[in-house]
Amino acid sequence: MSTVLITGAGRGIGLELARQLRQRGMDVIACCRRVTPELEQLDVRVETDVDVASLAAILDLDRRLGDSSIDWLFNVSGVMRKQCLGEIDEAAIADMRLQFEVNALGPLLVTQTLSRRMPKGGKVGIVTSRMGSIADNTSGNSYGYRMSKVAVNMAGVSLARDLHPDGIAVALLHPGYVRTAMTGYDGFIDPPESAAGLIDRMEELTLENSGGFWHTNGEMLPW
Ligand SMILES: NC(=O)c1ccc[n+]([C@@H]2O[C@H](COP(=O)([O-])OP(=O)(O)OC[C@H]3O[C@@H](n4cnc5c(N)ncnc54)[C@H](OP(=O)(O)O)[C@@H]3O)[C@@H](O)[C@H]2O)c1
């Protein structure tokens, strides 16, 4: 049976990925900071205290995983805070640093650490955002979120190049505009539709198309 490890699996899109991948028969290692009642109900292995902004926490997770191997790695954890031009004060700068640490450094450090456990044919999905597309930015604003997501897009392409010799493919994945806590439950789709598309994109991911940027609906997105 193949194994998937998911960060940010306590709620939102990560929780739904855990549910659907378990239903499809994968062994799921669901990582979160604190376990939630919804996650507890799933028949999955739960690893707590996985703060992706902390290298020590990621290394501790790696130690707890023992000799487990991982076929798919889904980096889902993320934070969004609003910053508007003219209002970037000390508090906003702290929020921007947090977004950079969670959204950009987090997936890079998790992938650096856990890709050593992945066999040839392994796949890494990084849940980014089309708000990290420079070409698609027609509305400005959201400085910290946009800057952190464009940074993770670049990290993802470098990971695709660096992990290619090991036979590991990497996808940058926009989940759609999804009704979760992050959006105040506004959006065009619900987590089940988003997660199903993300899984389809991972199924289609190969070493040949590694490093691409896709919408959950399959559309290729511009950088
Ligand atoms: N919803 C959308 O429309 C949308 C659009 C584009 C991209 N995305 C991306 O999709 C991903 C999932 O978001 P969502 O919509 O499911 O939002 P969500 O419901 O707010 O979930 C965010 C997840 O990230 C986790 N997280 C936050 N900070 C963390 C940290 N320091 N370490 C580890 N985990 C942390 C949260 O865990 P806690 O419960 O511990 O806080 C939670 O599981 C994010 O990367 C987001 O940027 C979402």
mmCIF file of C-alpha atoms and ligand atoms in Angstrom:
data_model
loop_
_atom_site.group_PDB
_atom_site.id
_atom_site.type_symbol
_atom_site.label_atom_id
_atom_site.label_comp_id
_atom_site.label_asym_id
_atom_site.label_seq_id
_atom_site.Cartn_x
_atom_site.Cartn_y
_atom_site.Cartn_z
ATOM 1 C CA MET A 1 0.000 0.000 0.000
ATOM 2 C CA SER A 2 1.347 3.483 -0.754
ATOM 3 C CA THR A 3 1.732 6.215 1.843
ATOM 4 C CA VAL A 4 0.906 9.919 1.691
ATOM 5 C CA LEU A 5 2.011 12.517 4.228
ATOM 6 C CA ILE A 6 -0.063 15.706 4.431
ATOM 7 C CA THR A 7 0.762 18.903 6.337
ATOM 8 C CA GLY A 8 -2.080 21.116 7.563
ATOM 9 C CA ALA A 9 -4.389 18.100 7.765
ATOM 10 C CA GLY A 10 -6.453 19.253 10.757
ATOM 11 C CA ARG A 11 -8.967 21.247 8.756
ATOM 12 C CA GLY A 12 -9.863 22.739 5.391
ATOM 13 C CA ILE A 13 -8.344 21.334 2.215
ATOM 14 C CA GLY A 14 -5.728 19.249 4.056
ATOM 15 C CA LEU A 15 -8.379 17.455 6.106
ATOM 16 C CA GLU A 16 -10.379 16.681 2.966
ATOM 17 C CA LEU A 17 -7.286 15.356 1.193
ATOM 18 C CA ALA A 18 -6.671 13.045 4.164
ATOM 19 C CA ARG A 19 -10.259 11.789 3.997
ATOM 20 C CA GLN A 20 -10.287 11.167 0.235
ATOM 21 C CA LEU A 21 -6.820 9.610 0.035
ATOM 22 C CA ARG A 22 -7.706 7.235 2.870
ATOM 23 C CA GLN A 23 -10.922 6.304 1.032
ATOM 24 C CA ARG A 24 -8.785 5.527 -2.010
ATOM 25 C CA GLY A 25 -6.789 3.065 0.083
ATOM 26 C CA MET A 26 -3.621 5.013 0.802
ATOM 27 C CA ASP A 27 -1.939 4.934 4.196
ATOM 28 C CA VAL A 28 -2.249 8.524 5.401
ATOM 29 C CA ILE A 29 0.106 10.319 7.783
ATOM 30 C CA ALA A 30 -1.895 13.410 8.724
ATOM 31 C CA CYS A 31 0.251 16.163 10.240
ATOM 32 C CA CYS A 32 -1.145 19.063 12.208
ATOM 33 C CA ARG A 33 -0.218 21.370 15.039
ATOM 34 C CA ARG A 34 -3.107 20.170 17.212
ATOM 35 C CA VAL A 35 -5.455 17.329 16.425
ATOM 36 C CA THR A 36 -9.056 18.274 15.605
ATOM 37 C CA PRO A 37 -12.215 16.233 16.265
ATOM 38 C CA GLU A 38 -12.749 15.903 12.473
ATOM 39 C CA LEU A 39 -9.266 14.480 11.978
ATOM 40 C CA GLU A 40 -9.654 12.126 14.938
ATOM 41 C CA GLN A 41 -12.625 10.523 13.180
ATOM 42 C CA LEU A 42 -10.536 9.441 10.186
ATOM 43 C CA ASP A 43 -8.744 6.113 10.129
ATOM 44 C CA VAL A 44 -5.324 7.722 9.657
ATOM 45 C CA ARG A 45 -2.039 8.072 11.527
ATOM 46 C CA VAL A 46 -1.945 11.508 13.142
ATOM 47 C CA GLU A 47 1.270 13.369 13.928
ATOM 48 C CA THR A 48 0.819 16.492 16.074
ATOM 49 C CA ASP A 49 3.077 19.478 16.855
ATOM 50 C CA VAL A 50 4.081 19.785 13.204
ATOM 51 C CA ASP A 51 4.582 23.540 12.915
ATOM 52 C CA VAL A 52 6.052 23.952 9.431
ATOM 53 C CA ALA A 53 7.567 27.301 10.421
ATOM 54 C CA SER A 54 9.880 25.421 12.795
ATOM 55 C CA LEU A 55 12.801 23.408 11.439
ATOM 56 C CA ALA A 56 13.102 21.737 14.870
ATOM 57 C CA ALA A 57 9.470 20.563 14.645
ATOM 58 C CA ILE A 58 10.031 19.208 11.116
ATOM 59 C CA LEU A 59 13.155 17.338 12.223
ATOM 60 C CA ASP A 60 11.255 15.959 15.210
ATOM 61 C CA LEU A 61 8.531 14.676 12.854
ATOM 62 C CA ASP A 62 11.241 13.067 10.728
ATOM 63 C CA ARG A 63 12.631 11.296 13.803
ATOM 64 C CA ARG A 64 9.152 10.031 14.777
ATOM 65 C CA LEU A 65 8.588 8.630 11.286
ATOM 66 C CA GLY A 66 11.285 6.025 11.937
ATOM 67 C CA ASP A 67 11.863 3.996 8.786
ATOM 68 C CA SER A 68 8.524 4.869 7.119
ATOM 69 C CA SER A 69 8.750 5.643 3.448
ATOM 70 C CA ILE A 70 6.508 8.200 1.752
ATOM 71 C CA ASP A 71 5.188 7.966 -1.813
ATOM 72 C CA TRP A 72 3.280 11.236 -1.948
ATOM 73 C CA LEU A 73 3.977 14.384 0.060
ATOM 74 C CA PHE A 74 1.275 17.059 0.154
ATOM 75 C CA ASN A 75 2.391 20.446 1.540
ATOM 76 C CA VAL A 76 -0.924 22.084 2.391
ATOM 77 C CA SER A 77 -0.286 24.248 5.498
ATOM 78 C CA GLY A 78 -0.744 27.938 4.854
ATOM 79 C CA VAL A 79 -1.718 31.280 6.339
ATOM 80 C CA MET A 80 -3.186 34.404 4.812
ATOM 81 C CA ARG A 81 -3.122 37.866 6.367
ATOM 82 C CA LYS A 82 -4.200 41.064 4.644
ATOM 83 C CA GLN A 83 -1.797 43.985 4.091
ATOM 84 C CA CYS A 84 -2.809 47.084 2.156
ATOM 85 C CA LEU A 85 -0.450 49.684 0.723
ATOM 86 C CA GLY A 86 -0.045 52.585 3.146
ATOM 87 C CA GLU A 87 -0.844 50.390 6.146
ATOM 88 C CA ILE A 88 2.316 48.268 6.332
ATOM 89 C CA ASP A 89 3.346 48.929 9.926
ATOM 90 C CA GLU A 90 5.370 46.790 12.367
ATOM 91 C CA ALA A 91 2.441 44.435 12.998
ATOM 92 C CA ALA A 92 1.904 43.949 9.266
ATOM 93 C CA ILE A 93 5.630 43.266 8.786
ATOM 94 C CA ALA A 94 5.441 40.536 11.449
ATOM 95 C CA ASP A 95 2.463 39.042 9.587
ATOM 96 C CA MET A 96 4.411 39.161 6.320
ATOM 97 C CA ARG A 97 7.340 37.316 7.924
ATOM 98 C CA LEU A 98 4.944 34.691 9.295
ATOM 99 C CA GLN A 99 3.438 34.110 5.850
ATOM 100 C CA PHE A 100 6.898 33.802 4.330
ATOM 101 C CA GLU A 101 7.918 31.272 6.990
ATOM 102 C CA VAL A 102 4.754 29.133 6.775
ATOM 103 C CA ASN A 103 3.905 29.418 3.065
ATOM 104 C CA ALA A 104 7.370 29.519 1.462
ATOM 105 C CA LEU A 105 10.040 28.214 3.847
ATOM 106 C CA GLY A 106 7.682 25.581 5.303
ATOM 107 C CA PRO A 107 7.163 23.535 2.103
ATOM 108 C CA LEU A 108 10.858 23.876 1.218
ATOM 109 C CA LEU A 109 12.063 22.595 4.606
ATOM 110 C CA VAL A 110 9.439 19.835 4.818
ATOM 111 C CA THR A 111 10.324 18.648 1.308
ATOM 112 C CA GLN A 112 14.078 18.862 1.914
ATOM 113 C CA THR A 113 13.672 16.747 5.052
ATOM 114 C CA LEU A 114 11.113 14.187 3.905
ATOM 115 C CA SER A 115 12.096 13.695 0.249
ATOM 116 C CA ARG A 116 14.944 11.505 1.546
ATOM 117 C CA ARG A 117 12.217 8.975 2.421
ATOM 118 C CA MET A 118 10.671 9.017 -1.034
ATOM 119 C CA PRO A 119 11.361 6.277 -3.582
ATOM 120 C CA LYS A 120 11.780 6.793 -7.337
ATOM 121 C CA GLY A 121 8.295 7.605 -8.605
ATOM 122 C CA GLY A 122 7.541 9.709 -5.512
ATOM 123 C CA LYS A 123 5.458 12.858 -5.934
ATOM 124 C CA VAL A 124 5.448 16.177 -4.072
ATOM 125 C CA GLY A 125 2.406 18.474 -4.227
ATOM 126 C CA ILE A 126 2.785 22.017 -2.988
ATOM 127 C CA VAL A 127 -0.510 23.806 -2.444
ATOM 128 C CA THR A 128 0.318 27.330 -3.537
ATOM 129 C CA SER A 129 -2.086 29.931 -4.946
ATOM 130 C CA ARG A 130 -2.734 31.741 -8.182
ATOM 131 C CA MET A 131 -2.236 34.832 -5.997
ATOM 132 C CA GLY A 132 1.437 33.886 -6.395
ATOM 133 C CA SER A 133 1.178 34.282 -10.184
ATOM 134 C CA ILE A 134 2.823 37.529 -11.338
ATOM 135 C CA ALA A 135 1.115 37.304 -14.744
ATOM 136 C CA ASP A 136 -2.299 36.829 -13.110
ATOM 137 C CA ASN A 137 -1.962 39.761 -10.682
ATOM 138 C CA THR A 138 -4.517 42.257 -11.891
ATOM 139 C CA SER A 139 -5.781 43.400 -8.492
ATOM 140 C CA GLY A 140 -2.657 44.143 -6.404
ATOM 141 C CA ASN A 141 -2.811 44.172 -2.593
ATOM 142 C CA SER A 142 -2.225 41.167 -0.251
ATOM 143 C CA TYR A 143 1.513 41.868 -0.225
ATOM 144 C CA GLY A 144 2.676 39.252 2.247
ATOM 145 C CA TYR A 145 0.487 36.453 0.908
ATOM 146 C CA ARG A 146 1.325 37.119 -2.743
ATOM 147 C CA MET A 147 5.066 37.462 -2.010
ATOM 148 C CA SER A 148 5.120 34.224 0.006
ATOM 149 C CA LYS A 149 3.281 32.273 -2.696
ATOM 150 C CA VAL A 150 5.488 33.543 -5.531
ATOM 151 C CA ALA A 151 8.470 32.514 -3.389
ATOM 152 C CA VAL A 152 7.118 28.999 -2.896
ATOM 153 C CA ASN A 153 6.452 28.750 -6.627
ATOM 154 C CA MET A 154 10.145 29.416 -7.251
ATOM 155 C CA ALA A 155 11.135 26.930 -4.526
ATOM 156 C CA GLY A 156 8.873 24.334 -6.148
ATOM 157 C CA VAL A 157 10.515 24.721 -9.569
ATOM 158 C CA SER A 158 13.984 24.422 -8.001
ATOM 159 C CA LEU A 159 12.818 21.337 -6.089
ATOM 160 C CA ALA A 160 11.540 19.851 -9.355
ATOM 161 C CA ARG A 161 14.996 20.335 -10.920
ATOM 162 C CA ASP A 162 16.945 19.114 -7.874
ATOM 163 C CA LEU A 163 14.762 16.042 -7.197
ATOM 164 C CA HIS A 164 14.555 14.955 -10.861
ATOM 165 C CA PRO A 165 17.685 12.780 -10.629
ATOM 166 C CA ASP A 166 16.073 10.968 -7.670
ATOM 167 C CA GLY A 167 12.961 10.240 -9.759
ATOM 168 C CA ILE A 168 10.730 12.527 -7.665
ATOM 169 C CA ALA A 169 8.270 14.885 -9.386
ATOM 170 C CA VAL A 170 6.920 18.165 -7.985
ATOM 171 C CA ALA A 171 3.666 20.008 -8.727
ATOM 172 C CA LEU A 172 2.643 23.558 -7.777
ATOM 173 C CA LEU A 173 -1.100 23.371 -7.231
ATOM 174 C CA HIS A 174 -3.734 26.111 -6.921
ATOM 175 C CA PRO A 175 -6.713 24.593 -5.075
ATOM 176 C CA GLY A 176 -9.335 26.969 -6.513
ATOM 177 C CA TYR A 177 -11.247 29.563 -4.509
ATOM 178 C CA VAL A 178 -12.390 27.243 -1.732
ATOM 179 C CA ARG A 179 -14.879 27.742 1.093
ATOM 180 C CA THR A 180 -12.615 27.288 4.142
ATOM 181 C CA ALA A 181 -11.741 29.283 7.262
ATOM 182 C CA MET A 182 -9.026 31.025 5.230
ATOM 183 C CA THR A 183 -11.605 32.671 2.956
ATOM 184 C CA GLY A 184 -14.206 33.209 5.691
ATOM 185 C CA TYR A 185 -16.092 30.366 3.941
ATOM 186 C CA ASP A 186 -16.480 32.431 0.751
ATOM 187 C CA GLY A 187 -15.485 30.755 -2.471
ATOM 188 C CA PHE A 188 -16.553 29.054 -5.676
ATOM 189 C CA ILE A 189 -16.093 25.436 -4.581
ATOM 190 C CA ASP A 190 -16.089 23.295 -1.434
ATOM 191 C CA PRO A 191 -13.109 21.315 -0.105
ATOM 192 C CA PRO A 192 -14.296 17.951 -1.557
ATOM 193 C CA GLU A 193 -14.243 19.286 -5.139
ATOM 194 C CA SER A 194 -10.900 21.022 -4.574
ATOM 195 C CA ALA A 195 -9.278 17.944 -3.021
ATOM 196 C CA ALA A 196 -10.579 15.598 -5.743
ATOM 197 C CA GLY A 197 -8.995 17.819 -8.408
ATOM 198 C CA LEU A 198 -5.707 18.084 -6.499
ATOM 199 C CA ILE A 199 -5.539 14.283 -6.322
ATOM 200 C CA ASP A 200 -6.220 14.047 -10.082
ATOM 201 C CA ARG A 201 -3.365 16.490 -10.714
ATOM 202 C CA MET A 202 -1.044 14.331 -8.599
ATOM 203 C CA GLU A 203 -2.119 11.241 -10.543
ATOM 204 C CA GLU A 204 -1.169 13.034 -13.782
ATOM 205 C CA LEU A 205 2.164 14.313 -12.432
ATOM 206 C CA THR A 206 5.239 12.750 -14.058
ATOM 207 C CA LEU A 207 8.961 13.499 -14.259
ATOM 208 C CA GLU A 208 8.272 14.920 -17.725
ATOM 209 C CA ASN A 209 5.782 17.581 -16.553
ATOM 210 C CA SER A 210 7.421 18.110 -13.120
ATOM 211 C CA GLY A 211 7.684 21.747 -12.053
ATOM 212 C CA GLY A 212 4.359 22.806 -13.602
ATOM 213 C CA PHE A 213 1.762 25.115 -12.022
ATOM 214 C CA TRP A 214 -1.807 23.859 -12.274
ATOM 215 C CA HIS A 215 -5.267 24.878 -11.144
ATOM 216 C CA THR A 216 -7.115 22.044 -9.401
ATOM 217 C CA ASN A 217 -9.398 21.948 -12.464
ATOM 218 C CA GLY A 218 -6.430 20.953 -14.644
ATOM 219 C CA GLU A 219 -5.810 24.329 -16.297
ATOM 220 C CA MET A 220 -2.113 25.234 -16.522
ATOM 221 C CA LEU A 221 -1.469 28.578 -14.827
ATOM 222 C CA PRO A 222 0.956 31.311 -15.937
ATOM 223 C CA TRP A 223 3.828 32.300 -13.661
HETATM 224 N N1 LIG B 1 -9.155 28.417 0.444
HETATM 225 C C1 LIG B 1 -8.729 28.976 -0.700
HETATM 226 O O1 LIG B 1 -9.525 29.569 -1.459
HETATM 227 C C2 LIG B 1 -7.292 28.885 -1.091
HETATM 228 C C3 LIG B 1 -6.908 29.477 -2.313
HETATM 229 C C4 LIG B 1 -5.580 29.382 -2.716
HETATM 230 C C5 LIG B 1 -4.676 28.707 -1.933
HETATM 231 N N2 LIG B 1 -5.066 28.149 -0.733
HETATM 232 C C6 LIG B 1 -4.047 27.437 0.033
HETATM 233 O O2 LIG B 1 -4.551 26.188 0.425
HETATM 234 C C7 LIG B 1 -3.881 25.752 1.620
HETATM 235 C C8 LIG B 1 -4.921 25.257 2.629
HETATM 236 O O3 LIG B 1 -5.730 26.347 2.991
HETATM 237 P P1 LIG B 1 -7.252 26.177 3.468
HETATM 238 O O4 LIG B 1 -8.080 26.927 2.524
HETATM 239 O O5 LIG B 1 -7.544 24.760 3.757
HETATM 240 O O6 LIG B 1 -7.198 27.050 4.816
HETATM 241 P P2 LIG B 1 -7.462 26.724 6.349
HETATM 242 O O7 LIG B 1 -8.742 25.986 6.518
HETATM 243 O O8 LIG B 1 -7.271 28.020 7.024
HETATM 244 O O9 LIG B 1 -6.287 25.718 6.719
HETATM 245 C C9 LIG B 1 -4.978 26.155 6.871
HETATM 246 C C10 LIG B 1 -4.174 24.981 7.385
HETATM 247 O O10 LIG B 1 -2.808 25.388 7.525
HETATM 248 C C11 LIG B 1 -2.385 25.014 8.824
HETATM 249 N N3 LIG B 1 -1.320 25.867 9.341
HETATM 250 C C12 LIG B 1 -1.342 27.197 9.541
HETATM 251 N N4 LIG B 1 -0.166 27.602 10.074
HETATM 252 C C13 LIG B 1 0.591 26.491 10.223
HETATM 253 C C14 LIG B 1 1.887 26.234 10.723
HETATM 254 N N5 LIG B 1 2.677 27.228 11.200
HETATM 255 N N6 LIG B 1 2.353 24.961 10.738
HETATM 256 C C15 LIG B 1 1.576 23.951 10.280
HETATM 257 N N7 LIG B 1 0.339 24.118 9.796
HETATM 258 C C16 LIG B 1 -0.148 25.383 9.766
HETATM 259 C C17 LIG B 1 -3.628 25.119 9.690
HETATM 260 O O11 LIG B 1 -3.425 24.406 10.884
HETATM 261 P P3 LIG B 1 -3.987 24.935 12.327
HETATM 262 O O12 LIG B 1 -5.357 24.338 12.437
HETATM 263 O O13 LIG B 1 -2.985 24.380 13.282
HETATM 264 O O14 LIG B 1 -3.996 26.433 12.274
HETATM 265 C C18 LIG B 1 -4.663 24.501 8.757
HETATM 266 O O15 LIG B 1 -4.603 23.091 8.799
HETATM 267 C C19 LIG B 1 -3.053 26.934 2.095
HETATM 268 O O16 LIG B 1 -1.705 26.751 1.695
HETATM 269 C C20 LIG B 1 -3.666 28.110 1.331
HETATM 270 O O17 LIG B 1 -2.747 29.173 1.142
HETATM 271 C C21 LIG B 1 -6.351 28.222 -0.310
#
